[in-house]
Short mmCIF file of C-alpha atoms and ligand atoms in Angstrom, two decimals:
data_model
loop_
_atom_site.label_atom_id
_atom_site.label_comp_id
_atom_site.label_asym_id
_atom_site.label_seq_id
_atom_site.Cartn_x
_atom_site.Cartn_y
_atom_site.Cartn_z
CA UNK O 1 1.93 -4.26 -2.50
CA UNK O 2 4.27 -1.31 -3.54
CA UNK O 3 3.73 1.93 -2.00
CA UNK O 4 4.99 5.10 -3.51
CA UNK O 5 4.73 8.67 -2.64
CA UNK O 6 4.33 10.99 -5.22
CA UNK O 7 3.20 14.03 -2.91
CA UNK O 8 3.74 14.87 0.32
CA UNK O 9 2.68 18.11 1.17
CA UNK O 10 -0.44 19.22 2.35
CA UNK O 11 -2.54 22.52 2.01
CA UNK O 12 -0.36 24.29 -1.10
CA UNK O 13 2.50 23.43 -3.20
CA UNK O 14 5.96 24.31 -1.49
CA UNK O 15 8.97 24.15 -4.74
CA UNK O 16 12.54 24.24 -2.31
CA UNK O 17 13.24 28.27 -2.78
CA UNK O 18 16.68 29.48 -3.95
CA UNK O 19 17.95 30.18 -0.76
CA UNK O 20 17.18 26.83 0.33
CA UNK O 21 19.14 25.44 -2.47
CA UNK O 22 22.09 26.90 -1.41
CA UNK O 23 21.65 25.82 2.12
CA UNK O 24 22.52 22.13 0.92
CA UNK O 25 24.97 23.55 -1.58
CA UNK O 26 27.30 24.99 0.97
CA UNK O 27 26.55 21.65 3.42
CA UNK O 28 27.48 19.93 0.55
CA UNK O 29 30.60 21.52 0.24
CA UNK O 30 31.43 21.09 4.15
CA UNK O 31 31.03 17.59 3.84
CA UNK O 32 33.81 17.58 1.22
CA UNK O 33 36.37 18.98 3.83
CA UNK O 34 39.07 16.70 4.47
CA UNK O 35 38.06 14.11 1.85
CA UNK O 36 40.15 13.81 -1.37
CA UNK O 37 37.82 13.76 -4.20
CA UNK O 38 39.16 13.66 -7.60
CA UNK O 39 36.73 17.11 -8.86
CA UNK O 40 38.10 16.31 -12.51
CA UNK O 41 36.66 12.46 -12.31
CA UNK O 42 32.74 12.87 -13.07
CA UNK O 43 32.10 9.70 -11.16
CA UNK O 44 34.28 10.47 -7.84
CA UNK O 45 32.12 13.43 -7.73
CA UNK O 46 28.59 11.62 -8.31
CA UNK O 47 30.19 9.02 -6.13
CA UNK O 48 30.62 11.79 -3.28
CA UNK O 49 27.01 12.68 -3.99
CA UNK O 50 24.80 9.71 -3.88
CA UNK O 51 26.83 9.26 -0.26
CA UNK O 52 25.34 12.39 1.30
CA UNK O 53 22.30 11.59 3.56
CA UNK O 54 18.87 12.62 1.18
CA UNK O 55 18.72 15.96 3.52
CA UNK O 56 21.64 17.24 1.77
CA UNK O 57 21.25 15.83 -1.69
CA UNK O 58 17.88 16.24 -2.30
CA UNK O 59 14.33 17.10 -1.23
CA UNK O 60 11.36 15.93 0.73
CA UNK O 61 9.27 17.39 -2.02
CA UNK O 62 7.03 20.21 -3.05
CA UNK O 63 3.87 18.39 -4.14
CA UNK O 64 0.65 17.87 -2.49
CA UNK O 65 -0.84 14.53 -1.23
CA UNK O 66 -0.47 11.84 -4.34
CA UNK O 67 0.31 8.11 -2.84
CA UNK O 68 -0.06 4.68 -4.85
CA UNK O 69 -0.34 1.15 -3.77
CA UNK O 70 0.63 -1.18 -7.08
CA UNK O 71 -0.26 -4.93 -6.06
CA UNK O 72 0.02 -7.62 -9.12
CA UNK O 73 -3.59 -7.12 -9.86
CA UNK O 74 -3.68 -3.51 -10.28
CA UNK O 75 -2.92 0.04 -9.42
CA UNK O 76 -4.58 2.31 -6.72
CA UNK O 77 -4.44 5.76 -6.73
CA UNK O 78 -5.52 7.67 -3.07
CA UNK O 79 -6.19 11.45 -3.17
CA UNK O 80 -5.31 13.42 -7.06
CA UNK O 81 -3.02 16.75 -5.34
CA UNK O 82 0.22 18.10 -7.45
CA UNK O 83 1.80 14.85 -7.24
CA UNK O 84 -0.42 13.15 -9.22
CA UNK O 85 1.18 15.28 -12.54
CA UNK O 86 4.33 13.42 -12.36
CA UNK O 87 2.35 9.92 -11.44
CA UNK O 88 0.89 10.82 -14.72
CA UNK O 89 3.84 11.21 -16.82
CA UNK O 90 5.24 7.75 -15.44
CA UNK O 91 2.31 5.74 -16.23
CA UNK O 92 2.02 7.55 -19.69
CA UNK O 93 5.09 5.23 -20.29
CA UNK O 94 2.98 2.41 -19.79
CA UNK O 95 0.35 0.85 -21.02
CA UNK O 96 -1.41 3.88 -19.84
CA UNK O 97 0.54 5.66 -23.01
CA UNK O 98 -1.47 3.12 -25.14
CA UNK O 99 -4.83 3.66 -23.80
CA UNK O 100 -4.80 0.07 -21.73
CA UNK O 101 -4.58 1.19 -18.25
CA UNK O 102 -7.43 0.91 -15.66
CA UNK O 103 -6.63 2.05 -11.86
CA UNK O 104 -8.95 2.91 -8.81
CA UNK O 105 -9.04 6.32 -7.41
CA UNK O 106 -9.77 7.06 -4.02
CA UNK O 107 -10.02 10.71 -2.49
CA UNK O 108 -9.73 11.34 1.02
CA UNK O 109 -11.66 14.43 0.80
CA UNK O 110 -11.76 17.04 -1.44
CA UNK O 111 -9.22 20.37 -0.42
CA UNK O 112 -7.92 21.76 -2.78
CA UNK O 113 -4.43 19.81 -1.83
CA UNK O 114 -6.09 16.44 -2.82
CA UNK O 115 -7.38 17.56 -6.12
CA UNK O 116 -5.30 20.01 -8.16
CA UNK O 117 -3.33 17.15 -9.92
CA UNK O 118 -6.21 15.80 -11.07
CA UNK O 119 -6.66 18.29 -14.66
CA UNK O 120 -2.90 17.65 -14.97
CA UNK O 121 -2.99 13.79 -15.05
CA UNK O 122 -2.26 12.85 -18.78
CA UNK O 123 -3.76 9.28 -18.93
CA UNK O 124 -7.16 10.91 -18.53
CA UNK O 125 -6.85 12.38 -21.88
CA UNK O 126 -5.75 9.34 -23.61
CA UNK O 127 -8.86 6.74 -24.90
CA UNK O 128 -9.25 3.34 -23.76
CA UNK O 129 -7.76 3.96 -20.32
CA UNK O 130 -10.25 3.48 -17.02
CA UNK O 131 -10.71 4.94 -14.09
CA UNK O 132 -12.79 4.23 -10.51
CA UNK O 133 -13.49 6.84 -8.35
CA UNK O 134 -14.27 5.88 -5.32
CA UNK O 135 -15.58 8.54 -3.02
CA UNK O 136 -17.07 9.20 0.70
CA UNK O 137 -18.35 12.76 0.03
CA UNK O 138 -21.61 13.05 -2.10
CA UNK O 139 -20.00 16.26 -3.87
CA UNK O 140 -16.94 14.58 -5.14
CA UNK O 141 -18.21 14.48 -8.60
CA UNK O 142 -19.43 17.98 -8.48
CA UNK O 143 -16.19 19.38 -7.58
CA UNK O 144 -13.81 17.29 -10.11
CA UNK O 145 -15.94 18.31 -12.82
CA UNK O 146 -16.33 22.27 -11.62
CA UNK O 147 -12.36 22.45 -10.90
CA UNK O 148 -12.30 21.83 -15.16
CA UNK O 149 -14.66 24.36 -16.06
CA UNK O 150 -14.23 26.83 -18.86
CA UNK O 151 -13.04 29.65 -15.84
CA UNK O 152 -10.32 27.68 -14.59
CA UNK O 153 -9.28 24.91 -17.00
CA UNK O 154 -8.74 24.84 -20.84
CA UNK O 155 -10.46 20.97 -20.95
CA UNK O 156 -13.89 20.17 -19.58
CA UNK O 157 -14.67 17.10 -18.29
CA UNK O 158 -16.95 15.92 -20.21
CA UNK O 159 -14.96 16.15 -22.59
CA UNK O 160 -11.95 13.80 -21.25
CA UNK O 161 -11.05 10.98 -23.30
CA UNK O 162 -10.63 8.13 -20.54
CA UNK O 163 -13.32 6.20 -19.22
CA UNK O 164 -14.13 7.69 -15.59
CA UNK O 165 -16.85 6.23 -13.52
CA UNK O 166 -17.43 7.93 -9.46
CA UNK O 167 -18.76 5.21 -6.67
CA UNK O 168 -19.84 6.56 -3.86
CA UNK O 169 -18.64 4.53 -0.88
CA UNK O 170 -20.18 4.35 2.56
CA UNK O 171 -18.23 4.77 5.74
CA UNK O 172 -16.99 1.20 7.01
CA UNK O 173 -18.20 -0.60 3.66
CA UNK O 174 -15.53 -2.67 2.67
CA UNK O 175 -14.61 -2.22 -1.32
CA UNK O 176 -12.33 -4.74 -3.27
CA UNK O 177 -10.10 -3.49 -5.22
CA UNK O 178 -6.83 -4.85 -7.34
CA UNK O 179 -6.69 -7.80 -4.55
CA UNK O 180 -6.84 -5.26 -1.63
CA UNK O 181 -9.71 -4.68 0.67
CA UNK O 182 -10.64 -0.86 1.25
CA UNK O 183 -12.12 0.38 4.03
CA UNK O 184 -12.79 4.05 5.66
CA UNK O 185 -12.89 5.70 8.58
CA UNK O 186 -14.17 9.98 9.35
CA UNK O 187 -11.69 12.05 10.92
CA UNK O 188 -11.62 15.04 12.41
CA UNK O 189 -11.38 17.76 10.06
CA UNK O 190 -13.12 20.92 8.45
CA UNK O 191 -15.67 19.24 6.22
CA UNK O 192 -14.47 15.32 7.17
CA UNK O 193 -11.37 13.59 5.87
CA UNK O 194 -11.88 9.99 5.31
CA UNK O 195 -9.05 7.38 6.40
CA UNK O 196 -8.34 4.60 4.50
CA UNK O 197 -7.13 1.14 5.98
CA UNK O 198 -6.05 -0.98 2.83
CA UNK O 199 -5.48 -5.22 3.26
CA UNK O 200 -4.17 -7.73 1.53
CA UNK O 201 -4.80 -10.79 3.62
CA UNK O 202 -1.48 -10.37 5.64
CA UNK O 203 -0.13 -6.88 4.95
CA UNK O 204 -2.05 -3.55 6.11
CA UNK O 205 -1.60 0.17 4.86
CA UNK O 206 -3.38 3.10 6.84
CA UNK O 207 -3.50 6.21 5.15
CA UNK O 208 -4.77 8.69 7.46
CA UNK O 209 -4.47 12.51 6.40
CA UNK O 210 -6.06 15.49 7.38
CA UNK O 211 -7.43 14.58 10.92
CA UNK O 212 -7.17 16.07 14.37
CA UNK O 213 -7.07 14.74 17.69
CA UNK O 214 -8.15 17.16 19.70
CA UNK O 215 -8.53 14.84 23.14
CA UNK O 216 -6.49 12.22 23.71
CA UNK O 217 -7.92 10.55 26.80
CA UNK O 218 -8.34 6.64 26.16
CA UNK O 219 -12.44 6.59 25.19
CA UNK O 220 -11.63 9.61 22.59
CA UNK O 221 -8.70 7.89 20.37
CA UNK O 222 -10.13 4.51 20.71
CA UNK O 223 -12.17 4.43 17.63
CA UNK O 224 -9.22 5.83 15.91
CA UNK O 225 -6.65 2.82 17.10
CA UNK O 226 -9.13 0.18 16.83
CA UNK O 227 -8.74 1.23 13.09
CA UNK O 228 -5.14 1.73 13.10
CA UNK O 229 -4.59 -1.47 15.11
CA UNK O 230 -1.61 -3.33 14.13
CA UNK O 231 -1.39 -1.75 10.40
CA UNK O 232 2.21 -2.55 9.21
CA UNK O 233 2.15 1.20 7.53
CA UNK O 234 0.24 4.41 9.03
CA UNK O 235 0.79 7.50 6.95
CA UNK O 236 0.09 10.40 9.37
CA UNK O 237 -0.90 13.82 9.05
CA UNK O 238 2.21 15.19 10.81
CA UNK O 239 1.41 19.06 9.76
CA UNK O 240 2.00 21.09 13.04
CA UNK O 241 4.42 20.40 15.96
CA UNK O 242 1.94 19.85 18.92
CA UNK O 243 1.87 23.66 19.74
CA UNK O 244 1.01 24.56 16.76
CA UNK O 245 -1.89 21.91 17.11
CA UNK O 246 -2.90 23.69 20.14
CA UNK O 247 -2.87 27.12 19.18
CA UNK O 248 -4.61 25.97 15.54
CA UNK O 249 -7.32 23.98 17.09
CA UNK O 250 -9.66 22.82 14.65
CA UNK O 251 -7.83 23.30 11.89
CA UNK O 252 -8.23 19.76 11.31
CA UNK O 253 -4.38 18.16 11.60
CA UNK O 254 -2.11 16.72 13.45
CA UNK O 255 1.64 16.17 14.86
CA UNK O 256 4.27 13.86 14.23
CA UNK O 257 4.31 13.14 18.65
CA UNK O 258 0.70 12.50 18.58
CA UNK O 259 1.44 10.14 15.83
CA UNK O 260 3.98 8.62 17.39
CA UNK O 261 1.61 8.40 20.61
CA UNK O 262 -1.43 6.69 18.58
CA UNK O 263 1.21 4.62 16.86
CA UNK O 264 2.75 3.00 19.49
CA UNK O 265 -0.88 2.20 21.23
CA UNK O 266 -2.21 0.97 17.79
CA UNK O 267 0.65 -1.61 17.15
CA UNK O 268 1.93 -0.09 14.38
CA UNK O 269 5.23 -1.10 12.62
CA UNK O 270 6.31 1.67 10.65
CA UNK O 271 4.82 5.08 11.48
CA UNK O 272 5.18 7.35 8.29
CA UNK O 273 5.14 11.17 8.78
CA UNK O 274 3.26 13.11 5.70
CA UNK O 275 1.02 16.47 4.64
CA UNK O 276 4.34 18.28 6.11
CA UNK O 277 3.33 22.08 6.41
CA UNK O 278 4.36 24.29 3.21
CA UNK O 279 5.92 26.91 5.86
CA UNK O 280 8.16 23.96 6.52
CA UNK O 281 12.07 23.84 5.64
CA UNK O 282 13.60 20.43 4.73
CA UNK O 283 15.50 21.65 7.70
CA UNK O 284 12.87 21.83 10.21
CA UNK O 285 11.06 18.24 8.76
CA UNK O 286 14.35 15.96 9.29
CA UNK O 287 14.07 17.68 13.17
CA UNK O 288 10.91 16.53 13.62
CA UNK O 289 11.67 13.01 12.67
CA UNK O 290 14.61 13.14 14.79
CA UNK O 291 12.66 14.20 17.76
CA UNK O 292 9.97 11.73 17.22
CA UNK O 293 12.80 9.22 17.37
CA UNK O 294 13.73 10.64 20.26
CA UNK O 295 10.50 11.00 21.75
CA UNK O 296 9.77 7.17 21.40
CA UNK O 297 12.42 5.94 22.89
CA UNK O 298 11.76 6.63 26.36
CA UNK O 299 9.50 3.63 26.35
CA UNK O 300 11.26 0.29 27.29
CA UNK O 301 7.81 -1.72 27.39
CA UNK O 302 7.24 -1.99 23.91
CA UNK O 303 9.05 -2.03 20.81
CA UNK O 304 8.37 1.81 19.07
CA UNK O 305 7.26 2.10 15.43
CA UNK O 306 9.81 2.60 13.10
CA UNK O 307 9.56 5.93 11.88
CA UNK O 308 9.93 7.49 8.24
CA UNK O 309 9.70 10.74 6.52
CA UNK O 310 7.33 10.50 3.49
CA UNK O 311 9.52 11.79 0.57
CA UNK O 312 9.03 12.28 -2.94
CA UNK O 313 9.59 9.52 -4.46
CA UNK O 314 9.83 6.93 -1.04
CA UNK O 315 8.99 3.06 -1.70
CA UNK O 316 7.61 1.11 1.01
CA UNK O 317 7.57 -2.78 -0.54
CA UNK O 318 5.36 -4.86 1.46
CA UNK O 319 4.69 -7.50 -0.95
CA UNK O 320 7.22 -9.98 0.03
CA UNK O 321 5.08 -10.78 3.47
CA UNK O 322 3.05 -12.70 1.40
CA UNK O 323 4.33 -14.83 -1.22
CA UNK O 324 1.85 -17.61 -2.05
CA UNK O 325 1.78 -18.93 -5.75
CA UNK O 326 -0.44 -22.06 -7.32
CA UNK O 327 1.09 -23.41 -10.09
CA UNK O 328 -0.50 -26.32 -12.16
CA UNK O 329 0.70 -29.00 -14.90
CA UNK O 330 -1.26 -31.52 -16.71
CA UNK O 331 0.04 -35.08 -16.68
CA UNK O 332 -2.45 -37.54 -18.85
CA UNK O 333 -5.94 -36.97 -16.26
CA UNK O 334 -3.72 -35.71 -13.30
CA UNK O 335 -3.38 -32.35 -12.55
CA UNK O 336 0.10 -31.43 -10.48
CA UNK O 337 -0.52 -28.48 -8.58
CA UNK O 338 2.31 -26.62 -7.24
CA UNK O 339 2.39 -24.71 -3.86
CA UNK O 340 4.79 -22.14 -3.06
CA UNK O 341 5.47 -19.72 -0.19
CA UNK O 342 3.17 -19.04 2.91
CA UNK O 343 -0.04 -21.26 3.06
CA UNK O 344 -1.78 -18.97 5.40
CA UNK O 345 -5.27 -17.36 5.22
CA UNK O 346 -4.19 -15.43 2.40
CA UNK O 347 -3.13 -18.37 0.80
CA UNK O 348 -5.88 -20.07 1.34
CA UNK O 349 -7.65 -17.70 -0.48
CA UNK O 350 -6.06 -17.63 -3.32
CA UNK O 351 -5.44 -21.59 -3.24
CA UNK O 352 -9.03 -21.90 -3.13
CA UNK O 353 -9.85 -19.53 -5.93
CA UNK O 354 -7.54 -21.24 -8.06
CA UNK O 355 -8.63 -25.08 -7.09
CA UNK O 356 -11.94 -24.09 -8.44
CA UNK O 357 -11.52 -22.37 -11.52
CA UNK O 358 -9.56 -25.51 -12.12
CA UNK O 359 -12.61 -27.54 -11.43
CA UNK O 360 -14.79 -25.71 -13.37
CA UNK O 361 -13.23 -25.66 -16.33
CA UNK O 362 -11.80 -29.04 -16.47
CA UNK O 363 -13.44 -32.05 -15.64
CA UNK O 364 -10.78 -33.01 -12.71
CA UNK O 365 -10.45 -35.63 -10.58
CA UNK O 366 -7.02 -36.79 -9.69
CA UNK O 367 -5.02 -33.75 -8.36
CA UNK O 368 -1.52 -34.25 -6.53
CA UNK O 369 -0.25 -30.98 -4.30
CA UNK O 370 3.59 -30.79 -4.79
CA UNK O 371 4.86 -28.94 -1.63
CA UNK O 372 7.92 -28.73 -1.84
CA UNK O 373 7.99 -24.85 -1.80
CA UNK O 374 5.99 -24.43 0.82
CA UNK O 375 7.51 -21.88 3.63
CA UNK O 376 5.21 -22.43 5.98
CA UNK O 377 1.61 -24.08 6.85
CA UNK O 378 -0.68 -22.49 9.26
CA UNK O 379 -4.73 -23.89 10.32
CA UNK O 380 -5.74 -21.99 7.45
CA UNK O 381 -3.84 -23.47 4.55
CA UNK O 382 -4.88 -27.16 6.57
CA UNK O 383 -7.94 -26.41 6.74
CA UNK O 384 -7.82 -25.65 2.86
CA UNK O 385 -6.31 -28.91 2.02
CA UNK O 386 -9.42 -30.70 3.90
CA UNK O 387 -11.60 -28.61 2.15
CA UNK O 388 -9.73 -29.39 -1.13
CA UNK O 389 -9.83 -33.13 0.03
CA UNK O 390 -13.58 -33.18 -0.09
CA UNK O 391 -14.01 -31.75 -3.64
CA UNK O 392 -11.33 -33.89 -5.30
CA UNK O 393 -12.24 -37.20 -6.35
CA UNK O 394 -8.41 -38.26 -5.79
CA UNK O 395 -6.11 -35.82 -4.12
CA UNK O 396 -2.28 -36.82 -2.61
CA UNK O 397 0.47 -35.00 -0.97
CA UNK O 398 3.66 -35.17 -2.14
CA UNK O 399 7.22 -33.54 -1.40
CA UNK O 400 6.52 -32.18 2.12
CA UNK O 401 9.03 -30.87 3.93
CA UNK O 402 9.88 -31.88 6.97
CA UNK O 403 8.28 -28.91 8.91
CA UNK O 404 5.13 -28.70 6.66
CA UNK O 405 4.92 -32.49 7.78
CA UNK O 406 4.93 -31.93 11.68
CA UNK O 407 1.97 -28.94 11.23
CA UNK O 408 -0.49 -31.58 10.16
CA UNK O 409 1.05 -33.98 12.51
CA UNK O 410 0.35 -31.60 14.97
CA UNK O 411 -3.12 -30.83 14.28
CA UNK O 412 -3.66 -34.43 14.22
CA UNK O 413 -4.49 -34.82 10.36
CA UNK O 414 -1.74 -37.23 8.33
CA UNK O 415 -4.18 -40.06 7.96
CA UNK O 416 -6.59 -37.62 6.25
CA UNK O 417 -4.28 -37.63 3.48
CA UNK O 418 -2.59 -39.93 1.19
CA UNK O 419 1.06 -38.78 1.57
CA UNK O 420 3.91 -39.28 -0.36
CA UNK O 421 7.78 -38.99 -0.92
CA UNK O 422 7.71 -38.33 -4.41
CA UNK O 423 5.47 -36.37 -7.01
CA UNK O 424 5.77 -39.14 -9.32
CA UNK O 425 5.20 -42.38 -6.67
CA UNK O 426 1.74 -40.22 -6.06
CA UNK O 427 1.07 -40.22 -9.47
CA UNK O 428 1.76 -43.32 -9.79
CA UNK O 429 -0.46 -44.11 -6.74
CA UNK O 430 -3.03 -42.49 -8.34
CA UNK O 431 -2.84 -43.50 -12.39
CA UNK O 432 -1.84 -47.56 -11.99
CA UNK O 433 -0.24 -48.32 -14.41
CA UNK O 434 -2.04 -52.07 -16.73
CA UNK O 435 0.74 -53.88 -15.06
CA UNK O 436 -0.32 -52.70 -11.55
CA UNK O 437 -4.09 -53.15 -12.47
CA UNK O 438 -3.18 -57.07 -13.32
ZN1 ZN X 501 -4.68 18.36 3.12
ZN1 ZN X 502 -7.94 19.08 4.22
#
């Protein structure tokens, strides 16, 4: 799954100021000291530019919270602030331009920071695209359509073009969405901000935004790392320093230390600071994530989340964790299926899935499982291909390499299957040929 930021601010819109501008101008300009640059060569210069560390060169961003996670299946959208304007004019040159697009939209809660992209998101307008709103608060519905009345918007709802549906979700309840699994979690905040844990069988995403931890004692952040536990990606709401947490109490957000705290106990991998304050310089952001950095590593017993800025425009590709692929070929009444990548509970899934569409529609009976591309082989994907075993009339193994061979040596189960060198001597094995049948 592909994660992209699209907003990063929380409570109002922050545009860099002019003054700021200039700031990275003139540091700009210092970091040309002493280095020949050729200033009549256009690409020397944009050379020099694309060199200087993103604090310089550009910006963590003015919008308010807009984040996606694209998986092959489908796009999901969490929370509709400022960003979600310019996530609308890149899917417009998709097949969202041509009224084809579906995506699911989740809102965290409804401030005005998480909704005032929404009216400015073009595919709306545009027929034949669809839209899922999934929601936590009853009044989500209420306020999306009252933030386009007459008063304050030129385009009513009901009068939008797309096809838009609202769900109402229920806290825990586990929604599945463009081959992810959705689930939520209340924080702390004025009116409740839901968290969303997102999983695709191996890879997990926690967006949590607009929540407060007001104790920190073991039995009062428990619930929240049980649901943060071991998530490869937590986007935090890293608003205040931790004064500013203090002397704002119940303001409803959080620090980039206490992150770094509730990261570190939750097993996370990558801890991803986000909502930055509006009052906030670039300046003052890039200290913070220094001083996280900083902060964790005064602990030698255990390895310290990565940490990350959310930017503008920031990536986070966690699809390759999990590359499992089926592909199948007909030859005569045998069906060749091809395995690729990790056979793990995730592939099992999907290798399941697959095996019985395959049954279903054709009238199969011989199957042989090339594995040749097979990475790796856990109980999961064994347990699979005994499962697979017992469906198929005629099933064989062929192509295994040498590793996937040991795991079901190891858990004791070569003679289950018939197992063979070569794709064709196990279709062979399992079409004799007239001579053979002699
Ligand atoms: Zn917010
Ligand atoms: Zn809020």
């Amino acid at each position: 799954m592909l994660v992209k930021f699209w907003g990063v601010r929380g409570s109002v819109p922050a545009p860099l100021t002019s003054t700021q501008i200039q700031s990275k101008i003139v540091r700009a300009l210092h970091q040309m000291a002493g280095r020949r640059i050729n200033l009549s060569d256009p690409k020397a210069i944009e050379e020099f530019v694309t060199g200087l560390p993103l604090s310089i060169r550009g910006a963590v961003g003015g919008n308010t919270s807009c984040i996606t996670v694209e998986t092959p299946t489908g796009l999901v959208i969490f929370d509709a602030g400022t960003g979600m304007r310019e996530l609308g004019n890149a899917l417009m040159k998709r097949e969202f331009g041509q009224g084809r697009g579906q995506a699911s939209i989740f809102f965290t809660h409804t401030h005005w920071d998480h909704i005032q992209g929404f009216p400015f998101f073009q595919p709306i307008f545009v027929p034949g695209n669809r839209f899922t709103i999934y929601h936590m608060h009853p009044h989500v519905e209420r306020v999306i359509v009252d933030q386009m009345r007459s008063e304050w918007f030129p385009v009513q709802f009901g009068h939008l073009s797309a096809d838009l549906e609202f769900r109402q979700m229920q806290e825990g309840e586990a929604v599945k969405v463009a081959g992810l699994e959705v689930r939520s979690k209340a924080l702390q905040h004025p009116g409740v901000a839901y968290a969303y844990r997102v999983e695709n069988g191996t890879s997990s995403l926690v967006l949590a935004t607009d929540g407060e931890y007001k104790n920190l004692s073991a039995s009062h952040t428990k619930e929240y790392i049980d649901f943060y536990a071991g998530a490869d990606v937590l986007i935090f709401d890293a608003m205040f320093s931790v004064r500013e947490s203090i002397i704002k109490e119940d303001w409803g957000h959080s620090s980039a230390l206490i992150g770094a705290d509730i990261a570190r106990q939750a097993g996370v991998k990558q801890l991803v600071l986000f909502h930055h304050d509006p009052a906030s310089g670039d300046d003052e952001i890039w200290r913070v994530y220094q001083e996280t950095m900083e902060y964790l590593s005064q602990d030698f017993t255990t390895t310290p989340p990565e940490v990350v800025v959310a930017t503008e425009g920031l990536e986070i590709n966690l699809s390759d964790k999990h590359n499992f692929a089926v592909g199948t070929q007909m030859t005569g009444d045998v069906a060749i299926v091809s395995l690729e990548g990790h056979f793990d509970a995730y592939g099992a899934e999907i290798f399941e899935a697959q095996l019985d569409t395959l049954l279903h529609k054709t009238n199969l009976r011989k199957v042989v499982l090339n594995m040749a591309g097979l990475t790796e082989l856990n109980m999961a994907g064994v347990k699979a291909l005994l499962e697979a075993r017992k469906n198929i009339y005629s099933m064989a193994l062929a192509q295994l390499p040498s590793h996937i061979h040991r795991v079901l040596e190891l858990a004791v189960t070569t003679d289950f299957f018939a197992i063979y060198d070569a794709v064709d001597t196990a279709l062979e094995a399992l079409s004799p040929s007239d001579n053979e049948r002699h």
